[in-house]
Coordinates of C-alpha atoms and ligand atoms in Angstrom, one line a residue:
X4 CA -18.9 -61.1 68.5
X5 CA -18.7 -59.0 65.3
X6 CA -17.4 -60.2 61.9
X7 CA -13.7 -59.5 61.1
X8 CA -12.1 -58.4 57.8
X9 CA -9.5 -60.6 56.1
X10 CA -7.0 -59.1 53.6
X11 CA -7.2 -61.0 50.2
X12 CA -4.4 -60.1 47.8
X13 CA -5.4 -58.7 44.4
X14 CA -7.4 -61.4 42.7
X15 CA -6.4 -61.7 39.0
X16 CA -3.2 -63.5 38.0
X17 CA -0.5 -61.2 36.6
X18 CA 0.7 -63.1 33.5
X19 CA 3.8 -61.0 33.2
X20 CA 6.6 -63.6 33.0
X21 CA 9.0 -61.4 34.9
X22 CA 7.0 -62.2 38.0
X23 CA 7.1 -65.9 37.6
X24 CA 9.3 -67.8 40.0
X25 CA 12.1 -70.3 38.9
X26 CA 11.1 -73.8 40.0
X27 CA 13.9 -74.0 42.6
X28 CA 12.5 -71.0 44.4
X29 CA 9.0 -72.4 44.8
X30 CA 9.6 -74.4 48.0
X31 CA 11.2 -71.5 49.9
X32 CA 8.6 -69.0 48.7
X33 CA 5.8 -71.3 49.7
X34 CA 7.3 -71.9 53.2
X35 CA 7.8 -68.1 53.6
X36 CA 4.3 -67.3 52.6
X37 CA 2.8 -70.0 54.8
X38 CA 4.8 -68.8 57.8
X39 CA 3.9 -65.1 57.3
X40 CA 0.1 -65.6 56.6
X41 CA -1.9 -65.6 59.8
X42 CA -4.6 -68.3 59.6
X43 CA -8.2 -68.6 60.7
X44 CA -8.6 -71.7 62.9
X45 CA -12.3 -72.4 62.0
X46 CA -12.9 -75.2 64.5
X47 CA -11.5 -75.4 68.1
X48 CA -12.8 -76.1 71.6
X49 CA -10.9 -73.0 72.9
X50 CA -12.7 -70.3 74.8
X51 CA -12.1 -66.5 75.2
X52 CA -11.1 -65.4 78.7
X53 CA -14.7 -64.3 79.4
X54 CA -15.5 -68.1 79.8
X55 CA -13.0 -68.4 82.7
X56 CA -12.0 -72.0 83.5
X57 CA -13.8 -73.4 80.5
X58 CA -10.8 -72.3 78.6
X59 CA -8.1 -74.9 79.1
X60 CA -4.3 -74.0 79.1
X61 CA -1.0 -74.9 80.7
X62 CA 1.0 -78.1 81.2
X63 CA -1.5 -80.2 83.2
X64 CA -4.2 -79.6 80.6
X65 CA -1.8 -80.3 77.7
X66 CA -0.8 -83.7 79.3
X67 CA -4.4 -84.8 80.2
X68 CA -5.6 -84.2 76.6
X69 CA -7.8 -87.1 75.6
X70 CA -5.5 -88.0 72.7
X71 CA -2.7 -88.6 75.4
X72 CA -5.1 -90.4 77.8
X73 CA -5.9 -92.9 75.0
X74 CA -2.1 -93.5 74.6
X75 CA -1.5 -93.6 78.3
X76 CA -4.0 -96.4 78.9
X77 CA -2.1 -98.4 76.3
X78 CA 1.2 -98.1 78.0
X79 CA 0.2 -98.0 81.7
X80 CA -1.0 -100.8 84.0
X81 CA -3.3 -98.2 85.7
X82 CA -7.0 -98.9 85.3
X83 CA -9.2 -96.0 84.0
X84 CA -11.3 -96.2 87.2
X85 CA -8.2 -95.5 89.3
X86 CA -7.0 -92.8 86.9
X87 CA -10.2 -90.8 87.3
X88 CA -9.8 -90.8 91.1
X89 CA -6.6 -88.8 90.7
X90 CA -6.3 -85.0 90.7
X91 CA -5.6 -83.3 87.3
X92 CA -2.0 -82.7 88.5
X93 CA -1.5 -86.4 89.4
X94 CA -3.0 -87.5 86.1
X95 CA -0.6 -85.2 84.3
X96 CA 2.4 -86.6 86.3
X97 CA 1.3 -90.2 85.5
X98 CA 1.0 -89.4 81.8
X99 CA 4.4 -87.6 81.7
X100 CA 6.1 -90.5 83.5
X101 CA 4.6 -93.2 81.3
X102 CA 4.7 -91.5 77.8
X103 CA 7.6 -89.1 78.1
X104 CA 10.0 -90.7 80.7
X105 CA 9.4 -94.4 80.4
X106 CA 8.8 -94.2 76.6
X107 CA 10.0 -92.0 73.7
X108 CA 7.4 -89.4 72.7
X109 CA 7.2 -90.4 69.0
X110 CA 3.4 -90.2 68.5
X111 CA 1.9 -87.0 67.0
X112 CA 0.2 -86.0 70.3
X113 CA 3.3 -86.6 72.5
X114 CA 5.5 -84.8 70.0
X115 CA 3.1 -81.9 70.3
X116 CA 3.7 -81.5 74.0
X117 CA 7.5 -81.5 73.4
X118 CA 7.1 -78.9 70.7
X119 CA 5.1 -76.6 73.1
X120 CA 7.7 -77.0 75.9
X121 CA 10.5 -76.2 73.4
X122 CA 8.6 -73.2 72.0
X123 CA 8.7 -71.7 75.6
X124 CA 12.3 -72.9 76.2
X125 CA 11.1 -75.3 78.9
X126 CA 12.9 -78.6 79.6
X127 CA 11.6 -81.5 77.5
X128 CA 13.5 -84.3 79.3
X129 CA 12.9 -83.4 82.9
X130 CA 11.8 -86.2 85.3
X131 CA 9.2 -83.7 86.7
X132 CA 7.0 -80.8 85.6
X133 CA 7.9 -78.3 88.3
X134 CA 9.6 -75.8 85.9
X135 CA 6.8 -76.0 83.3
X136 CA 4.2 -75.6 86.0
X137 CA 5.8 -72.5 87.5
X138 CA 6.2 -71.0 84.0
X139 CA 2.5 -71.4 83.1
X140 CA 1.4 -70.3 86.5
X141 CA 3.2 -67.1 85.9
X142 CA 1.3 -66.2 82.8
X143 CA -1.6 -63.8 82.6
X144 CA -4.2 -65.2 80.2
X145 CA -4.8 -62.2 77.9
X146 CA -1.1 -61.8 77.2
X147 CA -0.5 -65.5 77.0
X148 CA -3.3 -65.9 74.4
X149 CA -1.8 -63.1 72.2
X150 CA 1.7 -64.7 72.5
X151 CA 0.4 -68.2 71.7
X152 CA -1.6 -67.1 68.7
X153 CA 1.4 -65.1 67.4
X154 CA 3.6 -68.2 67.8
X155 CA 1.0 -70.4 66.1
X156 CA 0.5 -67.9 63.2
X157 CA -3.2 -67.7 63.9
X158 CA -5.2 -64.5 63.8
X159 CA -8.7 -65.8 64.8
X160 CA -10.0 -69.0 66.4
X161 CA -13.6 -70.2 66.2
X162 CA -15.0 -71.6 69.4
X163 CA -17.5 -74.4 69.9
X164 CA -20.4 -73.0 71.9
X165 CA -23.1 -75.2 73.3
X166 CA -26.2 -73.3 74.5
X167 CA -27.3 -76.3 76.6
X168 CA -24.0 -76.8 78.3
X169 CA -24.7 -76.3 82.0
X170 CA -21.3 -74.5 82.6
X171 CA -21.3 -72.4 79.4
X172 CA -24.9 -71.3 79.3
X173 CA -24.8 -69.1 82.4
X174 CA -21.9 -67.2 81.0
X175 CA -23.8 -66.3 77.8
X176 CA -27.0 -65.5 79.9
X177 CA -24.9 -63.0 81.9
X178 CA -23.7 -61.5 78.6
X179 CA -20.3 -62.1 77.0
X180 CA -18.2 -59.2 75.6
X181 CA -16.7 -59.6 72.2
X182 CA -13.0 -60.7 71.7
X183 CA -11.3 -59.7 68.5
X184 CA -9.6 -63.1 68.2
X185 CA -12.4 -65.5 69.2
X186 CA -15.6 -66.1 67.2
X187 CA -18.6 -68.1 68.3
X188 CA -20.4 -71.1 66.8
X189 CA -23.8 -72.3 67.7
X190 CA -23.2 -76.1 68.4
X191 CA -26.4 -78.1 68.2
X192 CA -25.5 -81.7 69.1
X193 CA -27.8 -81.7 72.2
X194 CA -30.7 -80.3 70.1
X195 CA -30.3 -82.6 67.1
X196 CA -29.1 -86.1 68.0
X197 CA -29.5 -85.4 71.7
X198 CA -33.1 -84.3 71.6
X199 CA -34.6 -87.2 73.5
X200 CA -32.3 -86.3 76.5
X201 CA -32.5 -82.6 76.2
X202 CA -35.9 -81.4 75.0
X203 CA -37.0 -81.0 78.7
X204 CA -34.2 -78.4 79.1
X205 CA -35.9 -76.2 76.5
X206 CA -39.3 -76.7 78.3
X207 CA -37.6 -75.6 81.5
X208 CA -36.4 -72.5 79.6
X209 CA -39.9 -71.6 78.5
X210 CA -40.1 -73.2 75.0
X211 CA -43.3 -75.2 74.2
X212 CA -41.6 -78.3 72.7
X213 CA -42.2 -82.0 73.3
X214 CA -40.3 -85.2 72.7
X215 CA -42.0 -86.0 69.4
X216 CA -41.5 -82.5 68.1
X217 CA -45.2 -82.0 67.6
X218 CA -47.4 -78.9 67.8
X219 CA -45.5 -75.7 68.2
X220 CA -42.2 -77.5 68.7
X221 CA -40.6 -76.6 65.3
X222 CA -41.6 -72.9 65.7
X223 CA -40.3 -72.9 69.3
X224 CA -37.0 -74.4 68.2
X225 CA -36.6 -71.7 65.6
X226 CA -37.3 -69.2 68.3
X227 CA -34.6 -70.8 70.5
X228 CA -32.1 -70.6 67.5
X229 CA -33.1 -67.0 66.8
X230 CA -32.5 -66.0 70.5
X231 CA -29.1 -67.7 70.5
X232 CA -28.1 -66.3 67.2
X233 CA -28.8 -62.8 68.6
X234 CA -26.9 -63.7 71.8
X235 CA -23.8 -65.4 70.3
X236 CA -23.6 -63.8 66.8
X237 CA -22.2 -67.1 65.6
X238 CA -20.2 -67.4 62.4
X239 CA -21.9 -70.7 61.6
X240 CA -24.1 -73.4 63.2
X241 CA -22.6 -76.8 63.8
X242 CA -23.3 -80.4 64.7
X243 CA -21.1 -83.6 64.8
X244 CA -23.1 -86.6 63.6
X245 CA -22.6 -90.3 64.1
X246 CA -21.4 -92.5 61.2
X247 CA -24.9 -93.9 61.0
X248 CA -26.3 -90.5 60.0
X249 CA -29.0 -90.8 57.3
X250 CA -31.0 -88.1 55.6
X251 CA -33.8 -87.7 55.0
X252 CA -35.1 -90.2 57.6
X253 CA -38.4 -90.4 59.3
X254 CA -37.0 -89.3 62.6
X255 CA -36.7 -86.3 64.9
X256 CA -33.2 -85.4 63.8
X257 CA -34.2 -85.1 60.1
X258 CA -37.3 -83.1 61.0
X259 CA -35.4 -80.6 63.3
X260 CA -32.7 -80.3 60.6
X261 CA -34.9 -79.7 57.6
X262 CA -37.8 -77.8 59.3
X263 CA -35.8 -75.7 62.0
X264 CA -32.1 -75.6 61.6
X265 CA -31.7 -75.3 57.8
X266 CA -34.4 -72.6 57.5
X267 CA -32.8 -70.7 60.5
X268 CA -29.4 -70.9 58.8
X269 CA -30.9 -69.3 55.7
X270 CA -32.7 -66.7 57.8
X271 CA -29.4 -65.6 59.4
X272 CA -27.2 -66.2 56.4
X273 CA -25.2 -68.8 58.3
X274 CA -23.6 -72.0 56.9
X275 CA -24.2 -75.3 58.7
X276 CA -21.1 -77.3 59.7
X277 CA -21.5 -81.1 59.6
X278 CA -18.8 -83.2 61.2
X279 CA -19.8 -86.8 60.3
X280 CA -18.4 -90.2 61.3
X281 CA -18.1 -90.5 65.1
X282 CA -18.8 -93.8 66.8
X283 CA -19.4 -92.4 70.2
X284 CA -18.2 -94.0 73.4
X285 CA -17.1 -97.4 72.2
X286 CA -15.2 -97.5 75.5
X287 CA -16.9 -95.3 78.0
X288 CA -14.3 -96.2 80.7
X289 CA -11.9 -93.8 79.1
X290 CA -14.5 -91.0 78.7
X291 CA -13.6 -88.4 75.9
X292 CA -10.9 -90.8 74.7
X293 CA -13.5 -93.5 74.3
X294 CA -15.0 -92.2 71.0
X295 CA -14.1 -94.0 67.7
X296 CA -14.7 -93.7 64.0
X297 CA -17.1 -95.4 61.5
X298 CA -17.4 -95.2 57.8
X299 CA -20.5 -93.1 57.0
X300 CA -22.9 -93.4 54.1
X301 CA -22.5 -90.0 52.4
X302 CA -25.7 -90.2 50.4
X303 CA -27.1 -88.3 53.3
X304 CA -24.8 -85.5 52.4
X305 CA -25.7 -85.8 48.7
X306 CA -29.4 -85.4 49.6
X307 CA -28.8 -82.4 51.9
X308 CA -26.7 -80.5 49.3
X309 CA -29.1 -81.3 46.4
X310 CA -32.4 -80.8 48.3
X311 CA -31.2 -77.6 50.1
X312 CA -29.3 -75.8 47.4
X313 CA -29.6 -72.4 49.2
X314 CA -27.9 -73.7 52.3
X315 CA -24.1 -73.8 52.6
X316 CA -22.5 -76.8 54.2
X317 CA -19.0 -76.8 55.9
X318 CA -18.3 -80.6 56.0
X319 CA -15.6 -82.7 57.7
X320 CA -15.7 -86.5 57.7
X321 CA -13.9 -88.6 60.2
X322 CA -13.3 -91.8 58.3
X323 CA -10.3 -92.1 56.0
X324 CA -12.5 -94.1 53.6
X325 CA -15.0 -91.2 53.2
X326 CA -12.4 -88.6 52.1
X327 CA -12.5 -89.4 48.3
X328 CA -16.3 -89.4 48.2
X329 CA -16.4 -86.0 50.0
X330 CA -14.0 -84.6 47.4
X331 CA -16.2 -85.9 44.6
X332 CA -19.4 -84.5 46.2
X333 CA -17.7 -81.1 46.5
X334 CA -17.2 -81.3 42.7
X335 CA -21.0 -81.9 42.3
X336 CA -22.3 -79.3 44.8
X337 CA -20.8 -75.8 45.2
X338 CA -22.8 -75.4 48.4
X339 CA -20.4 -77.9 50.0
X340 CA -17.0 -76.8 51.5
X341 CA -14.8 -79.6 52.7
X342 CA -12.7 -78.7 55.7
X343 CA -10.0 -80.1 57.9
X344 CA -8.4 -83.4 58.6
X345 CA -10.5 -84.1 61.7
X346 CA -9.3 -85.9 64.9
X347 CA -7.9 -89.3 64.1
X348 CA -7.0 -88.0 60.6
X349 CA -4.9 -85.1 62.0
X350 CA -1.6 -87.0 61.5
X351 CA 1.0 -85.9 58.9
X352 CA 0.9 -89.0 56.8
X353 CA -2.9 -88.9 56.5
X354 CA -3.1 -85.1 56.2
X355 CA -0.6 -85.4 53.3
X356 CA -2.8 -88.0 51.5
X357 CA -6.0 -86.1 52.0
X358 CA -4.6 -82.7 51.0
X359 CA -2.9 -84.0 47.8
X360 CA -6.2 -85.6 46.7
X361 CA -8.1 -82.4 47.5
X362 CA -5.7 -80.2 45.5
X363 CA -5.9 -82.5 42.6
X364 CA -9.7 -82.6 42.6
X365 CA -10.6 -79.2 44.0
X366 CA -7.7 -76.9 43.3
X367 CA -7.7 -74.3 46.2
X368 CA -11.5 -74.4 46.8
X369 CA -11.4 -76.2 50.2
X370 CA -10.2 -75.5 53.8
X371 CA -7.2 -77.7 54.4
X372 CA -7.2 -77.8 58.2
X373 CA -8.6 -76.8 61.6
X374 CA -6.8 -77.5 64.8
X375 CA -9.6 -78.8 67.0
X376 CA -7.5 -77.5 69.9
X377 CA -8.9 -78.2 73.3
X378 CA -6.0 -76.6 75.1
X379 CA -4.7 -73.2 74.1
X380 CA -1.0 -74.0 73.5
X381 CA -2.0 -76.9 71.2
X382 CA -2.5 -74.4 68.3
X383 CA 1.3 -73.9 68.3
X384 CA 2.2 -77.5 67.3
X385 CA -1.0 -78.3 65.3
X386 CA -0.4 -75.3 63.0
X387 CA 3.3 -75.9 62.9
X388 CA 2.7 -79.4 61.7
X389 CA 0.1 -78.3 59.2
X390 CA 2.5 -75.7 57.7
X391 CA 5.3 -78.3 57.6
X392 CA 3.1 -80.9 55.9
X393 CA 1.5 -78.5 53.4
X394 CA 4.6 -76.7 52.3
X395 CA 6.1 -79.6 50.2
X396 CA 2.6 -80.5 48.8
X397 CA 1.9 -76.9 47.6
X398 CA 5.4 -76.5 46.2
X399 CA 5.1 -79.8 44.4
X400 CA 1.8 -78.7 42.9
X401 CA 3.4 -75.5 41.7
X402 CA 6.4 -77.4 40.3
X403 CA 3.9 -79.5 38.2
X404 CA 2.3 -76.2 36.9
X405 CA 5.7 -75.2 35.7
X406 CA 6.6 -78.6 34.4
X407 CA 3.3 -78.5 32.4
X408 CA 4.3 -75.1 30.9
X409 CA 2.7 -72.6 33.2
X410 CA 4.2 -69.9 35.5
X411 CA 3.7 -69.3 39.2
X412 CA 4.4 -65.9 40.8
X413 CA 4.8 -65.0 44.5
X414 CA 1.5 -63.2 44.3
X415 CA -0.2 -66.5 43.1
X416 CA 1.2 -68.3 46.1
X417 CA 0.1 -65.5 48.5
X418 CA -3.4 -65.5 47.0
X419 CA -3.7 -69.3 47.2
X420 CA -2.5 -69.6 50.7
X421 CA -4.7 -66.8 51.9
X422 CA -7.7 -68.4 50.1
X423 CA -7.0 -71.9 51.6
X424 CA -6.5 -70.6 55.2
X425 CA -8.6 -67.4 55.3
X426 CA -10.7 -66.3 52.4
X427 CA -12.6 -69.6 51.7
X428 CA -13.8 -69.5 55.3
X429 CA -14.4 -65.7 55.3
X430 CA -16.5 -65.9 52.2
X431 CA -18.4 -68.9 53.4
X432 CA -19.3 -67.1 56.6
X433 CA -20.2 -63.9 55.0
X434 CA -17.2 -62.1 56.4
X435 CA -15.4 -59.6 54.2
X436 CA -12.4 -61.3 52.6
X437 CA -10.8 -58.1 51.5
Ligands
LIG25 O1 -17.1 -83.2 67.9 C1 -16.1 -82.6 67.9 O2 -16.0 -81.4 67.7 C2 -14.8 -83.4 68.1 O3 -13.7 -82.6 67.6 C3 -14.6 -83.6 69.6 O4 -15.7 -84.2 70.1 C4 -13.4 -84.5 69.9 O5 -13.4 -84.9 71.2 C5 -12.0 -83.9 69.6 O6 -11.5 -83.2 70.5 C6 -11.4 -84.1 68.4 O7 -10.2 -83.6 68.2
LIG26 ZN1 -14.0 -80.6 67.6

């Protein structure tokens, strides 16, 4: 999967006042630039067609999204154990009936399904899903992907690729051709915090490692990372970490991170993405929907950024309470790039709060959002919501520049929007931003 080039408007500001926009034109210009700038979606769980059924799309997948399953279990008498005995189709029917027929789809996730159906001119108030099902069944995946990305205003999505995933690994071992709109990421959850459960998989693949990471283990893990870097050509390495994450700690995770992963990231010129704050499986009965959030101690991040100044860290934190600290740490460490309003934060009211604070503290030196889409068509509403939320915030910021005596031109807005949604990521992943 080769690097892609991203067009970055001319850098310097043109201080010729004739270019400056009157304050009452700012909102419309911002909205126009946002809607005509194709974004990079730097974290998703989408897959290119080469991964076959690992790539989820269509109405049954949209309705059985774990965000909706969490809401379904609140409004339905059905026990999770019964729900899991149903087929995907029957689960989708149950969720449609409960959240869209018997209740008004006012939540962010239910509104998302309505937005996707509307985007394809499909009925949004039908008692059944027949018309939607036949529509999606009639699509061919390659054409559908192009159409969906166009509707979402996305040019490239970054996948989440786990080399130890039993379904995904065989696809990579067979060889995966490149796809111009999908980039790979080397996801290391099973290696880092899942080591005690997964080190034997590496032994089975011929790596001389052991549970306590002794002997040749570190060198062997680096060999593993080098082989997967060559196989996947990832744009970054990534791990999601629990809210209890501490660094440095006298444990296997800290050792693997500081002695294997961070040196390999330097060797291959890759940033490391840290997604911190999950409280995994507080209710395992509802599976993926059973994860929650915990406030993390970000001193771990401070230590990582200070003690590994050559490494670049793409960081998203799950707890609302950690957002301000993350902004402040980004002001202290220029090897830290905050990104996204992750998971339970991806709601307009919270995205607005987080984004305003980031603009006030970091200017345009952050990545406002990623979709975290698990189902292809979700990029349509997730990016529509992001554009709708960010438009007024950016316009307000520009109005304040004008109020304080400055000028803002269309070119300024184009450059800033491109920086926020393309160039910051492109530069951080060593992809040409011009
Ligand atoms: O760790 C992650 O990448 C999370 O985004 C997922 O585990 C989570 O289930 C999700 O889909 C969040 O939106
Ligand atoms: Zn994710």
